[in-house]
PDB file of C-alpha atoms and ligand atoms in Angstrom:
ATOM      1  CA  MET A  17     -17.836 -21.058   9.963  1.00 55.00           C
ATOM      2  CA  SER A  18     -14.668 -20.234  11.921  1.00 77.00           C
ATOM      3  CA  LEU A  19     -12.633 -20.241   8.706  1.00 81.00           C
ATOM      4  CA  MET A  20     -14.878 -17.576   7.246  1.00 85.00           C
ATOM      5  CA  GLU A  21     -14.802 -15.591  10.486  1.00 88.00           C
ATOM      6  CA  GLY A  22     -11.013 -15.582  10.306  1.00 88.00           C
ATOM      7  CA  MET A  23     -11.120 -14.348   6.741  1.00 88.00           C
ATOM      8  CA  LEU A  24     -13.617 -11.653   7.603  1.00 89.00           C
ATOM      9  CA  ARG A  25     -11.318 -10.472  10.357  1.00 90.00           C
ATOM     10  CA  ILE A  26      -8.543 -10.072   7.787  1.00 90.00           C
ATOM     11  CA  VAL A  27     -10.924  -8.151   5.529  1.00 89.00           C
ATOM     12  CA  GLU A  28     -11.944  -5.821   8.338  1.00 89.00           C
ATOM     13  CA  GLU A  29      -8.364  -5.199   9.442  1.00 90.00           C
ATOM     14  CA  ASN A  30      -7.319  -4.382   5.890  1.00 86.00           C
ATOM     15  CA  ALA A  31     -10.226  -2.048   5.338  1.00 85.00           C
ATOM     16  CA  ARG A  32      -9.611  -0.294   8.649  1.00 85.00           C
ATOM     17  CA  ASP A  33      -5.866   0.088   8.031  1.00 88.00           C
ATOM     18  CA  GLN A  34      -6.562   1.680   4.688  1.00 83.00           C
ATOM     19  CA  GLY A  35      -9.334   3.870   6.018  1.00 85.00           C
ATOM     20  CA  PHE A  36     -12.081   2.477   3.840  1.00 79.00           C
ATOM     21  CA  GLY A  37     -15.663   2.572   4.984  1.00 79.00           C
ATOM     22  CA  HIS A  38     -17.280  -0.227   3.080  1.00 85.00           C
ATOM     23  CA  VAL A  39     -16.218  -3.346   1.240  1.00 90.00           C
ATOM     24  CA  ARG A  40     -17.916  -3.908  -2.119  1.00 92.00           C
ATOM     25  CA  THR A  41     -16.260  -7.107  -3.241  1.00 94.00           C
ATOM     26  CA  VAL A  42     -14.148  -9.678  -1.471  1.00 93.00           C
ATOM     27  CA  ILE A  43     -12.009 -11.891  -3.666  1.00 95.00           C
ATOM     28  CA  LEU A  44     -10.856 -15.113  -2.087  1.00 94.00           C
ATOM     29  CA  GLU A  45      -8.410 -17.610  -3.440  1.00 95.00           C
ATOM     30  CA  ILE A  46      -9.439 -21.137  -2.514  1.00 95.00           C
ATOM     31  CA  GLY A  47      -7.339 -23.824  -4.145  1.00 96.00           C
ATOM     32  CA  LYS A  48      -9.090 -26.888  -5.553  1.00 95.00           C
ATOM     33  CA  LEU A  49      -7.182 -29.012  -3.058  1.00 95.00           C
ATOM     34  CA  ALA A  50      -7.840 -26.789  -0.042  1.00 93.00           C
ATOM     35  CA  GLY A  51     -10.589 -29.143   1.069  1.00 91.00           C
ATOM     36  CA  VAL A  52     -13.119 -26.351   1.346  1.00 90.00           C
ATOM     37  CA  GLU A  53     -16.635 -26.534   0.021  1.00 90.00           C
ATOM     38  CA  VAL A  54     -17.005 -23.296  -1.948  1.00 91.00           C
ATOM     39  CA  GLU A  55     -20.795 -23.267  -1.682  1.00 91.00           C
ATOM     40  CA  ALA A  56     -20.625 -23.705   2.077  1.00 90.00           C
ATOM     41  CA  LEU A  57     -18.117 -20.885   2.198  1.00 90.00           C
ATOM     42  CA  ARG A  58     -20.467 -18.547   0.324  1.00 91.00           C
ATOM     43  CA  PHE A  59     -23.211 -19.370   2.767  1.00 90.00           C
ATOM     44  CA  ALA A  60     -20.910 -18.771   5.731  1.00 90.00           C
ATOM     45  CA  PHE A  61     -19.743 -15.481   4.249  1.00 92.00           C
ATOM     46  CA  GLU A  62     -23.252 -14.091   4.062  1.00 90.00           C
ATOM     47  CA  ALA A  63     -23.856 -15.117   7.639  1.00 90.00           C
ATOM     48  CA  VAL A  64     -20.692 -13.587   9.109  1.00 90.00           C
ATOM     49  CA  ALA A  65     -20.660 -10.476   6.883  1.00 91.00           C
ATOM     50  CA  ASP A  66     -24.041  -9.410   8.230  1.00 90.00           C
ATOM     51  CA  GLY A  67     -23.547  -6.307  10.346  1.00 90.00           C
ATOM     52  CA  SER A  68     -19.861  -6.053   9.460  1.00 89.00           C
ATOM     53  CA  ILE A  69     -17.921  -3.754   7.162  1.00 89.00           C
ATOM     54  CA  ALA A  70     -18.471  -6.340   4.432  1.00 91.00           C
ATOM     55  CA  GLU A  71     -22.236  -6.525   4.751  1.00 91.00           C
ATOM     56  CA  GLY A  72     -23.795  -6.904   1.312  1.00 92.00           C
ATOM     57  CA  ALA A  73     -20.410  -7.321  -0.340  1.00 93.00           C
ATOM     58  CA  ALA A  74     -20.128  -9.610  -3.318  1.00 94.00           C
ATOM     59  CA  LEU A  75     -17.971 -12.654  -2.803  1.00 94.00           C
ATOM     60  CA  GLN A  76     -15.785 -13.723  -5.669  1.00 95.00           C
ATOM     61  CA  ILE A  77     -13.901 -16.985  -5.373  1.00 96.00           C
ATOM     62  CA  GLU A  78     -10.908 -17.892  -7.484  1.00 96.00           C
ATOM     63  CA  GLU A  79     -10.115 -21.595  -7.566  1.00 95.00           C
ATOM     64  CA  PRO A  80      -6.583 -22.272  -8.722  1.00 95.00           C
ATOM     65  CA  PRO A  81      -6.163 -25.888  -9.866  1.00 95.00           C
ATOM     66  CA  GLY A  82      -4.248 -28.541  -7.979  1.00 96.00           C
ATOM     67  CA  LEU A  83      -0.665 -29.182  -9.020  1.00 97.00           C
ATOM     68  CA  GLY A  84       1.600 -32.072  -8.132  1.00 96.00           C
ATOM     69  CA  TRP A  85       5.323 -32.563  -8.613  1.00 96.00           C
ATOM     70  CA  CYS A  86       6.586 -35.993  -9.631  1.00 96.00           C
ATOM     71  CA  VAL A  87      10.113 -36.773  -8.457  1.00 94.00           C
ATOM     72  CA  GLU A  88      10.464 -39.506 -11.106  1.00 95.00           C
ATOM     73  CA  CYS A  89       9.476 -37.389 -14.090  1.00 96.00           C
ATOM     74  CA  GLU A  90      10.721 -34.148 -12.520  1.00 97.00           C
ATOM     75  CA  LYS A  91       7.601 -32.543 -13.875  1.00 96.00           C
ATOM     76  CA  GLU A  92       4.612 -30.726 -12.464  1.00 96.00           C
ATOM     77  CA  SER A  93       1.161 -31.903 -13.526  1.00 95.00           C
ATOM     78  CA  PRO A  94      -2.399 -30.792 -12.813  1.00 95.00           C
ATOM     79  CA  VAL A  95      -4.203 -33.048 -10.346  1.00 94.00           C
ATOM     80  CA  GLU A  96      -7.811 -33.335  -9.215  1.00 93.00           C
ATOM     81  CA  SER A  97      -7.052 -34.621  -5.746  1.00 92.00           C
ATOM     82  CA  ARG A  98      -4.126 -34.973  -3.343  1.00 91.00           C
ATOM     83  CA  TYR A  99      -4.059 -38.694  -4.044  1.00 92.00           C
ATOM     84  CA  ASP A 100      -3.955 -38.567  -7.824  1.00 93.00           C
ATOM     85  CA  PRO A 101      -1.076 -40.502  -9.396  1.00 94.00           C
ATOM     86  CA  CYS A 102       1.338 -38.832 -11.792  1.00 96.00           C
ATOM     87  CA  PRO A 103      -0.441 -38.716 -15.190  1.00 94.00           C
ATOM     88  CA  LEU A 104       2.871 -39.442 -16.932  1.00 95.00           C
ATOM     89  CA  CYS A 105       4.242 -42.442 -15.012  1.00 97.00           C
ATOM     90  CA  GLY A 106       1.456 -43.427 -12.603  1.00 95.00           C
ATOM     91  CA  LYS A 107       3.592 -42.930  -9.513  1.00 87.00           C
ATOM     92  CA  VAL A 108       1.851 -42.122  -6.226  1.00 84.00           C
ATOM     93  CA  PRO A 109       2.008 -39.865  -4.338  1.00 83.00           C
ATOM     94  CA  LEU A 110       2.999 -36.622  -5.903  1.00 93.00           C
ATOM     95  CA  ASN A 111       4.332 -33.718  -3.919  1.00 95.00           C
ATOM     96  CA  ILE A 112       1.455 -31.281  -3.961  1.00 95.00           C
ATOM     97  CA  THR A 113       2.771 -27.905  -5.085  1.00 96.00           C
ATOM     98  CA  GLY A 114      -0.373 -25.917  -5.799  1.00 96.00           C
ATOM     99  CA  GLY A 115      -4.075 -25.642  -5.190  1.00 96.00           C
ATOM    100  CA  THR A 116      -4.000 -25.816  -1.377  1.00 95.00           C
ATOM    101  CA  GLN A 117      -3.943 -22.070  -0.772  1.00 94.00           C
ATOM    102  CA  MET A 118      -6.693 -20.336   1.104  1.00 92.00           C
ATOM    103  CA  ARG A 119      -6.448 -16.591   1.394  1.00 92.00           C
ATOM    104  CA  VAL A 120      -8.036 -13.211   0.948  1.00 92.00           C
ATOM    105  CA  MET A 121      -6.682 -12.203  -2.446  1.00 91.00           C
ATOM    106  CA  ALA A 122      -8.111  -8.733  -2.945  1.00 89.00           C
ATOM    107  CA  LEU A 123     -10.719  -6.295  -1.762  1.00 89.00           C
ATOM    108  CA  ASP A 124     -12.741  -3.812  -3.702  1.00 88.00           C
ATOM    109  CA  VAL A 125     -13.532  -1.029  -1.270  1.00 84.00           C
ATOM    110  CA  GLU A 126     -14.936   2.452  -1.198  1.00 79.00           C
TER     111      GLU A 126
HETATM  112 ZN1   ZN B 255       5.756 -39.183 -12.979  1.00 80.33          ZN
END
């Protein structure tokens, strides 16, 4: 819940700074490796958006895939989890380079 409250605060600050009255769509970027349950996040959004500038706003969630860098192969590969071995040489662990981001990507406001 507190994660979503933090995000909503960012949404409200942005909307206020830009002088917008209502938020129609909130687009979040939640990487596959961020460790966040997207369905739980949707539920939390509805709860915290109630009575805020984002009340009734649609929530769109982009889920960029996980990426890991292998120092042996010097290549980046898609991974399903932080503990996946390199698909090319089987080495563990990879340096995770993508898919852990969690941010408010864009707002559609009026
Ligand atoms: Zn490798």
